[in-house]
Amino acid sequence: MKMTIFITGFQSASGVGKTSGKPYEFGKIFNLTPVRNWTSEKGKSNSKGFTVDEEKCVNCKISVLSRLAQLNFPCFIEADIEPDPEDMSSTIIVDATFVSSVDIFNPPKKVA
């Protein structure tokens, strides 16, 4: 499945587990998710906008991250997403292509 997502950055790690002694390698894409409103019998929230929710960040193949390292963040990518073969209840980005970036340090000038 292809999906265009707005990403703020990524993280990768590799090494050997402290207790297991087994090698590990993972990649994670930090993407924006909508702030969720909630209601309960004791109250409710009023939220709007986006946040980075680490629980909703998308796993990514390490090979894809090496290409993303060349990009300026934040940016939009078109991601190829598939079921994660190591955890069929989640998904993983297996390929990605650059769409466009957003320069937060040089925002567009206000037009009168």
PDB file of C-alpha atoms in Angstrom:
ATOM      1  CA  MET A   1       0.000   0.000   0.000  1.00  0.00           C
ATOM      2  CA  LYS A   2       1.308   3.463  -0.875  1.00  0.00           C
ATOM      3  CA  MET A   3       0.692   6.359   1.462  1.00  0.00           C
ATOM      4  CA  THR A   4       1.941   9.955   1.581  1.00  0.00           C
ATOM      5  CA  ILE A   5       3.013  10.893   5.099  1.00  0.00           C
ATOM      6  CA  PHE A   6       4.543  13.944   6.751  1.00  0.00           C
ATOM      7  CA  ILE A   7       7.635  12.971   8.715  1.00  0.00           C
ATOM      8  CA  THR A   8       9.628  14.971  11.224  1.00  0.00           C
ATOM      9  CA  GLY A   9      12.632  12.654  11.407  1.00  0.00           C
ATOM     10  CA  PHE A  10      13.822   9.112  11.983  1.00  0.00           C
ATOM     11  CA  GLN A  11      15.853   6.976  14.341  1.00  0.00           C
ATOM     12  CA  SER A  12      17.822   3.821  13.701  1.00  0.00           C
ATOM     13  CA  ALA A  13      19.700   1.576  16.075  1.00  0.00           C
ATOM     14  CA  SER A  14      21.718  -1.605  15.880  1.00  0.00           C
ATOM     15  CA  GLY A  15      23.753  -3.558  18.347  1.00  0.00           C
ATOM     16  CA  VAL A  16      23.696  -6.596  20.594  1.00  0.00           C
ATOM     17  CA  GLY A  17      21.024  -7.108  23.243  1.00  0.00           C
ATOM     18  CA  LYS A  18      22.216  -6.756  26.868  1.00  0.00           C
ATOM     19  CA  THR A  19      20.440  -9.798  28.198  1.00  0.00           C
ATOM     20  CA  SER A  20      19.821 -11.887  25.085  1.00  0.00           C
ATOM     21  CA  GLY A  21      23.207 -11.350  23.437  1.00  0.00           C
ATOM     22  CA  LYS A  22      21.391 -11.436  20.078  1.00  0.00           C
ATOM     23  CA  PRO A  23      21.993  -8.800  17.412  1.00  0.00           C
ATOM     24  CA  TYR A  24      19.202  -6.281  16.773  1.00  0.00           C
ATOM     25  CA  GLU A  25      18.496  -3.617  14.186  1.00  0.00           C
ATOM     26  CA  PHE A  26      15.502  -1.324  13.840  1.00  0.00           C
ATOM     27  CA  GLY A  27      14.348   1.873  12.220  1.00  0.00           C
ATOM     28  CA  LYS A  28      11.523   4.184  13.230  1.00  0.00           C
ATOM     29  CA  ILE A  29       9.909   7.064  11.340  1.00  0.00           C
ATOM     30  CA  PHE A  30       8.576   9.948  13.434  1.00  0.00           C
ATOM     31  CA  ASN A  31       5.360  11.100  11.799  1.00  0.00           C
ATOM     32  CA  LEU A  32       2.675  13.535  12.841  1.00  0.00           C
ATOM     33  CA  THR A  33      -0.618  12.144  14.101  1.00  0.00           C
ATOM     34  CA  PRO A  34      -3.773  14.125  14.848  1.00  0.00           C
ATOM     35  CA  VAL A  35      -4.310  15.132  18.472  1.00  0.00           C
ATOM     36  CA  ARG A  36      -7.259  13.088  19.657  1.00  0.00           C
ATOM     37  CA  ASN A  37     -10.265  14.526  21.445  1.00  0.00           C
ATOM     38  CA  TRP A  38     -11.763  12.491  24.255  1.00  0.00           C
ATOM     39  CA  THR A  39     -14.927  12.520  26.317  1.00  0.00           C
ATOM     40  CA  SER A  40     -15.719  10.702  29.541  1.00  0.00           C
ATOM     41  CA  GLU A  41     -18.337  11.034  32.242  1.00  0.00           C
ATOM     42  CA  LYS A  42     -15.903  13.230  34.213  1.00  0.00           C
ATOM     43  CA  GLY A  43     -14.790  15.597  31.464  1.00  0.00           C
ATOM     44  CA  LYS A  44     -13.744  16.165  27.882  1.00  0.00           C
ATOM     45  CA  SER A  45     -10.883  17.606  25.905  1.00  0.00           C
ATOM     46  CA  ASN A  46     -10.794  20.210  23.177  1.00  0.00           C
ATOM     47  CA  SER A  47      -7.803  19.524  20.943  1.00  0.00           C
ATOM     48  CA  LYS A  48      -6.758  20.462  17.456  1.00  0.00           C
ATOM     49  CA  GLY A  49      -3.556  19.929  15.551  1.00  0.00           C
ATOM     50  CA  PHE A  50      -0.871  17.274  15.458  1.00  0.00           C
ATOM     51  CA  THR A  51       1.632  15.588  17.727  1.00  0.00           C
ATOM     52  CA  VAL A  52       4.358  12.971  17.533  1.00  0.00           C
ATOM     53  CA  ASP A  53       3.052   9.894  19.332  1.00  0.00           C
ATOM     54  CA  GLU A  54       5.898   7.373  19.685  1.00  0.00           C
ATOM     55  CA  GLU A  55       3.388   4.535  19.959  1.00  0.00           C
ATOM     56  CA  LYS A  56       2.050   5.457  16.513  1.00  0.00           C
ATOM     57  CA  CYS A  57       5.422   5.968  14.828  1.00  0.00           C
ATOM     58  CA  VAL A  58       5.997   3.657  11.877  1.00  0.00           C
ATOM     59  CA  ASN A  59       8.725   1.000  11.762  1.00  0.00           C
ATOM     60  CA  CYS A  60      11.006   1.193   8.751  1.00  0.00           C
ATOM     61  CA  LYS A  61      13.610  -1.026   7.090  1.00  0.00           C
ATOM     62  CA  ILE A  62      17.148   0.183   7.789  1.00  0.00           C
ATOM     63  CA  SER A  63      17.903   0.214   4.041  1.00  0.00           C
ATOM     64  CA  VAL A  64      15.201   2.860   3.536  1.00  0.00           C
ATOM     65  CA  LEU A  65      16.579   5.057   6.317  1.00  0.00           C
ATOM     66  CA  SER A  66      19.938   5.431   4.584  1.00  0.00           C
ATOM     67  CA  ARG A  67      18.152   7.184   1.704  1.00  0.00           C
ATOM     68  CA  LEU A  68      16.029   9.300   4.057  1.00  0.00           C
ATOM     69  CA  ALA A  69      19.189  10.549   5.776  1.00  0.00           C
ATOM     70  CA  GLN A  70      19.858  12.687   2.688  1.00  0.00           C
ATOM     71  CA  LEU A  71      16.578  14.619   3.072  1.00  0.00           C
ATOM     72  CA  ASN A  72      15.816  17.859   4.899  1.00  0.00           C
ATOM     73  CA  PHE A  73      13.198  17.435   7.621  1.00  0.00           C
ATOM     74  CA  PRO A  74      10.324  17.867   8.033  1.00  0.00           C
ATOM     75  CA  CYS A  75       9.146  16.543   4.695  1.00  0.00           C
ATOM     76  CA  PHE A  76       6.527  14.542   2.871  1.00  0.00           C
ATOM     77  CA  ILE A  77       7.390  11.087   1.569  1.00  0.00           C
ATOM     78  CA  GLU A  78       5.436   8.529  -0.385  1.00  0.00           C
ATOM     79  CA  ALA A  79       5.883   5.326   1.576  1.00  0.00           C
ATOM     80  CA  ASP A  80       5.336   1.723   0.517  1.00  0.00           C
ATOM     81  CA  ILE A  81       3.868   0.037   3.574  1.00  0.00           C
ATOM     82  CA  GLU A  82       3.513  -3.725   4.084  1.00  0.00           C
ATOM     83  CA  PRO A  83       2.702  -6.035   6.995  1.00  0.00           C
ATOM     84  CA  ASP A  84       5.770  -6.488   9.202  1.00  0.00           C
ATOM     85  CA  PRO A  85       6.975 -10.085   8.709  1.00  0.00           C
ATOM     86  CA  GLU A  86       8.226 -10.138  12.320  1.00  0.00           C
ATOM     87  CA  ASP A  87       4.911  -8.863  13.728  1.00  0.00           C
ATOM     88  CA  MET A  88       1.932  -9.396  11.440  1.00  0.00           C
ATOM     89  CA  SER A  89      -0.221  -7.122  13.651  1.00  0.00           C
ATOM     90  CA  SER A  90       1.828  -4.069  12.616  1.00  0.00           C
ATOM     91  CA  THR A  91       3.179  -2.519   9.435  1.00  0.00           C
ATOM     92  CA  ILE A  92       6.616  -1.496   8.197  1.00  0.00           C
ATOM     93  CA  ILE A  93       7.831   0.961   5.554  1.00  0.00           C
ATOM     94  CA  VAL A  94       9.700  -1.047   2.916  1.00  0.00           C
ATOM     95  CA  ASP A  95      10.400   1.765   0.445  1.00  0.00           C
ATOM     96  CA  ALA A  96      10.010   5.541   0.305  1.00  0.00           C
ATOM     97  CA  THR A  97      10.421   8.363  -2.175  1.00  0.00           C
ATOM     98  CA  PHE A  98      10.768  12.072  -1.488  1.00  0.00           C
ATOM     99  CA  VAL A  99       7.738  14.259  -2.259  1.00  0.00           C
ATOM    100  CA  SER A 100       8.550  17.724  -0.843  1.00  0.00           C
ATOM    101  CA  SER A 101      10.094  19.435   2.161  1.00  0.00           C
ATOM    102  CA  VAL A 102       8.962  22.249   4.430  1.00  0.00           C
ATOM    103  CA  ASP A 103      11.497  24.877   5.477  1.00  0.00           C
ATOM    104  CA  ILE A 104      10.369  25.761   9.003  1.00  0.00           C
ATOM    105  CA  PHE A 105      13.257  28.221   9.430  1.00  0.00           C
ATOM    106  CA  ASN A 106      12.220  30.278   6.379  1.00  0.00           C
ATOM    107  CA  PRO A 107       8.422  30.342   6.339  1.00  0.00           C
ATOM    108  CA  PRO A 108       6.623  31.929   3.391  1.00  0.00           C
ATOM    109  CA  LYS A 109       6.165  35.692   3.607  1.00  0.00           C
ATOM    110  CA  LYS A 110       2.704  36.984   4.413  1.00  0.00           C
ATOM    111  CA  VAL A 111       1.010  38.298   1.268  1.00  0.00           C
ATOM    112  CA  ALA A 112      -0.891  41.543   1.865  1.00  0.00           C
TER     113      ALA A 112
END
